[in-house]
Amino acid sequence: MQPPACNSVPLRIKLAQLKQTSEEGVRIKHQSQKDKLRDQIKIWMTSMSPEQRMRRFSTEEIECLAGLKGKNGGRAAHHHIAMALREVGLTPHRDWTIAGRNQRYWKFQGEKICQK
């Protein structure tokens, strides 16, 4: 008994399509994780009003509000989020008070979002 097929397209047709694209020399350019996160953050930042942009955000808060997902669908890596935030125009700061517990937060510096 053969295993159930999860695709509606037969395997030989898929292989023929792959062979054809490889012969044509078509290259698929994959977007890096940092670029994907940067684009999502830009969309999120442009949807906010200027007053909302001036407040400070934690990395976890940005991840939740912007809907950032990791490469494999889980949580996004904080170093990728940090690189994307710097490209958009946010700068890191620390809250050294006892109440702030030395946590890092991000503030938007400038008037418009960087378009890198």
mmCIF file of C-alpha atoms in Angstrom:
data_model
loop_
_atom_site.group_PDB
_atom_site.id
_atom_site.type_symbol
_atom_site.label_atom_id
_atom_site.label_comp_id
_atom_site.label_asym_id
_atom_site.label_seq_id
_atom_site.Cartn_x
_atom_site.Cartn_y
_atom_site.Cartn_z
ATOM 1 C CA MET A 1 0.000 0.000 0.000
ATOM 2 C CA GLN A 2 1.385 3.371 -0.964
ATOM 3 C CA PRO A 3 1.542 6.229 1.519
ATOM 4 C CA PRO A 4 -1.098 8.921 1.110
ATOM 5 C CA ALA A 5 -0.098 11.801 -1.109
ATOM 6 C CA CYS A 6 -0.135 15.187 0.592
ATOM 7 C CA ASN A 7 0.212 17.141 -2.665
ATOM 8 C CA SER A 8 -2.250 17.243 -5.490
ATOM 9 C CA VAL A 9 0.627 17.575 -7.993
ATOM 10 C CA PRO A 10 2.364 14.270 -8.840
ATOM 11 C CA LEU A 11 6.034 13.983 -8.005
ATOM 12 C CA ARG A 12 7.148 13.451 -11.627
ATOM 13 C CA ILE A 13 5.510 16.742 -12.659
ATOM 14 C CA LYS A 14 7.250 18.557 -9.793
ATOM 15 C CA LEU A 15 10.577 17.028 -10.854
ATOM 16 C CA ALA A 16 9.982 18.078 -14.461
ATOM 17 C CA GLN A 17 9.278 21.648 -13.325
ATOM 18 C CA LEU A 18 12.437 21.698 -11.216
ATOM 19 C CA LYS A 19 14.495 20.362 -14.117
ATOM 20 C CA GLN A 20 13.050 22.998 -16.447
ATOM 21 C CA THR A 21 13.780 25.889 -14.075
ATOM 22 C CA SER A 22 17.315 24.659 -13.484
ATOM 23 C CA GLU A 23 17.943 24.417 -17.221
ATOM 24 C CA GLU A 24 16.617 27.941 -17.749
ATOM 25 C CA GLY A 25 19.072 29.241 -15.207
ATOM 26 C CA VAL A 26 16.372 30.881 -13.126
ATOM 27 C CA ARG A 27 17.777 31.777 -9.738
ATOM 28 C CA ILE A 28 15.532 32.406 -6.805
ATOM 29 C CA LYS A 29 16.914 35.112 -4.568
ATOM 30 C CA HIS A 30 16.077 34.405 -0.982
ATOM 31 C CA GLN A 31 15.535 37.363 1.290
ATOM 32 C CA SER A 32 17.564 37.298 4.494
ATOM 33 C CA GLN A 33 15.828 37.079 7.846
ATOM 34 C CA LYS A 34 17.063 40.541 8.812
ATOM 35 C CA ASP A 35 15.540 42.044 5.652
ATOM 36 C CA LYS A 36 12.198 40.343 6.294
ATOM 37 C CA LEU A 37 12.125 41.664 9.841
ATOM 38 C CA ARG A 38 13.146 45.149 8.671
ATOM 39 C CA ASP A 39 10.271 45.233 6.179
ATOM 40 C CA GLN A 40 7.773 44.125 8.832
ATOM 41 C CA ILE A 41 9.063 46.753 11.266
ATOM 42 C CA LYS A 42 8.800 49.482 8.585
ATOM 43 C CA ILE A 43 5.177 48.547 7.946
ATOM 44 C CA TRP A 44 4.457 48.613 11.680
ATOM 45 C CA MET A 45 6.236 51.945 12.182
ATOM 46 C CA THR A 46 4.435 53.638 9.290
ATOM 47 C CA SER A 47 1.072 52.543 10.705
ATOM 48 C CA MET A 48 1.734 54.462 13.948
ATOM 49 C CA SER A 49 1.184 58.147 14.553
ATOM 50 C CA PRO A 50 4.231 60.383 15.259
ATOM 51 C CA GLU A 51 3.236 60.605 18.938
ATOM 52 C CA GLN A 52 3.190 56.821 19.239
ATOM 53 C CA ARG A 53 6.609 56.544 17.602
ATOM 54 C CA MET A 54 8.169 58.782 20.268
ATOM 55 C CA ARG A 55 7.548 56.374 23.137
ATOM 56 C CA ARG A 56 10.043 53.679 24.066
ATOM 57 C CA PHE A 57 9.575 50.009 23.243
ATOM 58 C CA SER A 58 11.184 46.855 24.593
ATOM 59 C CA THR A 59 12.406 44.222 22.137
ATOM 60 C CA GLU A 60 9.713 41.756 23.242
ATOM 61 C CA GLU A 61 7.042 44.424 22.825
ATOM 62 C CA ILE A 62 8.214 45.207 19.285
ATOM 63 C CA GLU A 63 8.280 41.514 18.437
ATOM 64 C CA CYS A 64 4.673 41.154 19.588
ATOM 65 C CA LEU A 65 3.267 44.391 18.139
ATOM 66 C CA ALA A 66 4.973 44.102 14.744
ATOM 67 C CA GLY A 67 4.104 40.404 14.456
ATOM 68 C CA LEU A 68 7.698 39.299 13.959
ATOM 69 C CA LYS A 69 8.273 35.585 13.410
ATOM 70 C CA GLY A 70 11.506 33.645 13.330
ATOM 71 C CA LYS A 71 12.964 31.798 10.391
ATOM 72 C CA ASN A 72 11.209 28.568 11.353
ATOM 73 C CA GLY A 73 7.974 30.122 12.570
ATOM 74 C CA GLY A 74 8.885 30.516 16.239
ATOM 75 C CA ARG A 75 10.201 33.553 18.032
ATOM 76 C CA ALA A 76 12.556 35.795 16.114
ATOM 77 C CA ALA A 77 16.192 36.039 17.227
ATOM 78 C CA HIS A 78 16.817 39.228 19.182
ATOM 79 C CA HIS A 79 20.069 39.999 17.374
ATOM 80 C CA HIS A 80 18.221 39.944 14.028
ATOM 81 C CA ILE A 81 15.523 42.200 15.462
ATOM 82 C CA ALA A 82 18.196 44.572 16.808
ATOM 83 C CA MET A 83 19.944 44.833 13.425
ATOM 84 C CA ALA A 84 16.620 45.512 11.686
ATOM 85 C CA LEU A 85 15.652 48.153 14.267
ATOM 86 C CA ARG A 86 18.938 50.002 13.805
ATOM 87 C CA GLU A 87 18.413 50.074 10.031
ATOM 88 C CA VAL A 88 14.920 51.534 10.435
ATOM 89 C CA GLY A 89 16.156 54.345 12.673
ATOM 90 C CA LEU A 90 15.636 53.224 16.253
ATOM 91 C CA THR A 91 18.449 53.518 18.790
ATOM 92 C CA PRO A 92 19.053 51.317 21.841
ATOM 93 C CA HIS A 93 18.994 52.757 25.358
ATOM 94 C CA ARG A 94 19.205 51.250 28.843
ATOM 95 C CA ASP A 95 17.082 52.016 31.860
ATOM 96 C CA TRP A 96 19.605 51.919 34.711
ATOM 97 C CA THR A 97 17.041 52.607 37.445
ATOM 98 C CA ILE A 98 15.978 50.006 39.982
ATOM 99 C CA ALA A 99 12.457 50.000 38.563
ATOM 100 C CA GLY A 100 13.808 49.639 35.010
ATOM 101 C CA ARG A 101 15.991 46.650 35.988
ATOM 102 C CA ASN A 102 18.710 47.615 33.479
ATOM 103 C CA GLN A 103 16.552 46.560 30.545
ATOM 104 C CA ARG A 104 17.217 47.657 26.995
ATOM 105 C CA TYR A 105 14.582 49.631 25.161
ATOM 106 C CA TRP A 106 14.375 51.269 21.751
ATOM 107 C CA LYS A 107 13.533 54.867 20.879
ATOM 108 C CA PHE A 108 12.869 56.300 17.440
ATOM 109 C CA GLN A 109 15.290 59.110 16.603
ATOM 110 C CA GLY A 110 14.376 61.324 13.703
ATOM 111 C CA GLU A 111 11.376 62.487 11.785
ATOM 112 C CA LYS A 112 10.946 59.823 9.148
ATOM 113 C CA ILE A 113 11.655 56.116 8.812
ATOM 114 C CA CYS A 114 14.880 55.201 6.993
ATOM 115 C CA GLN A 115 14.266 53.639 3.584
ATOM 116 C CA LYS A 116 17.272 51.302 3.205
#
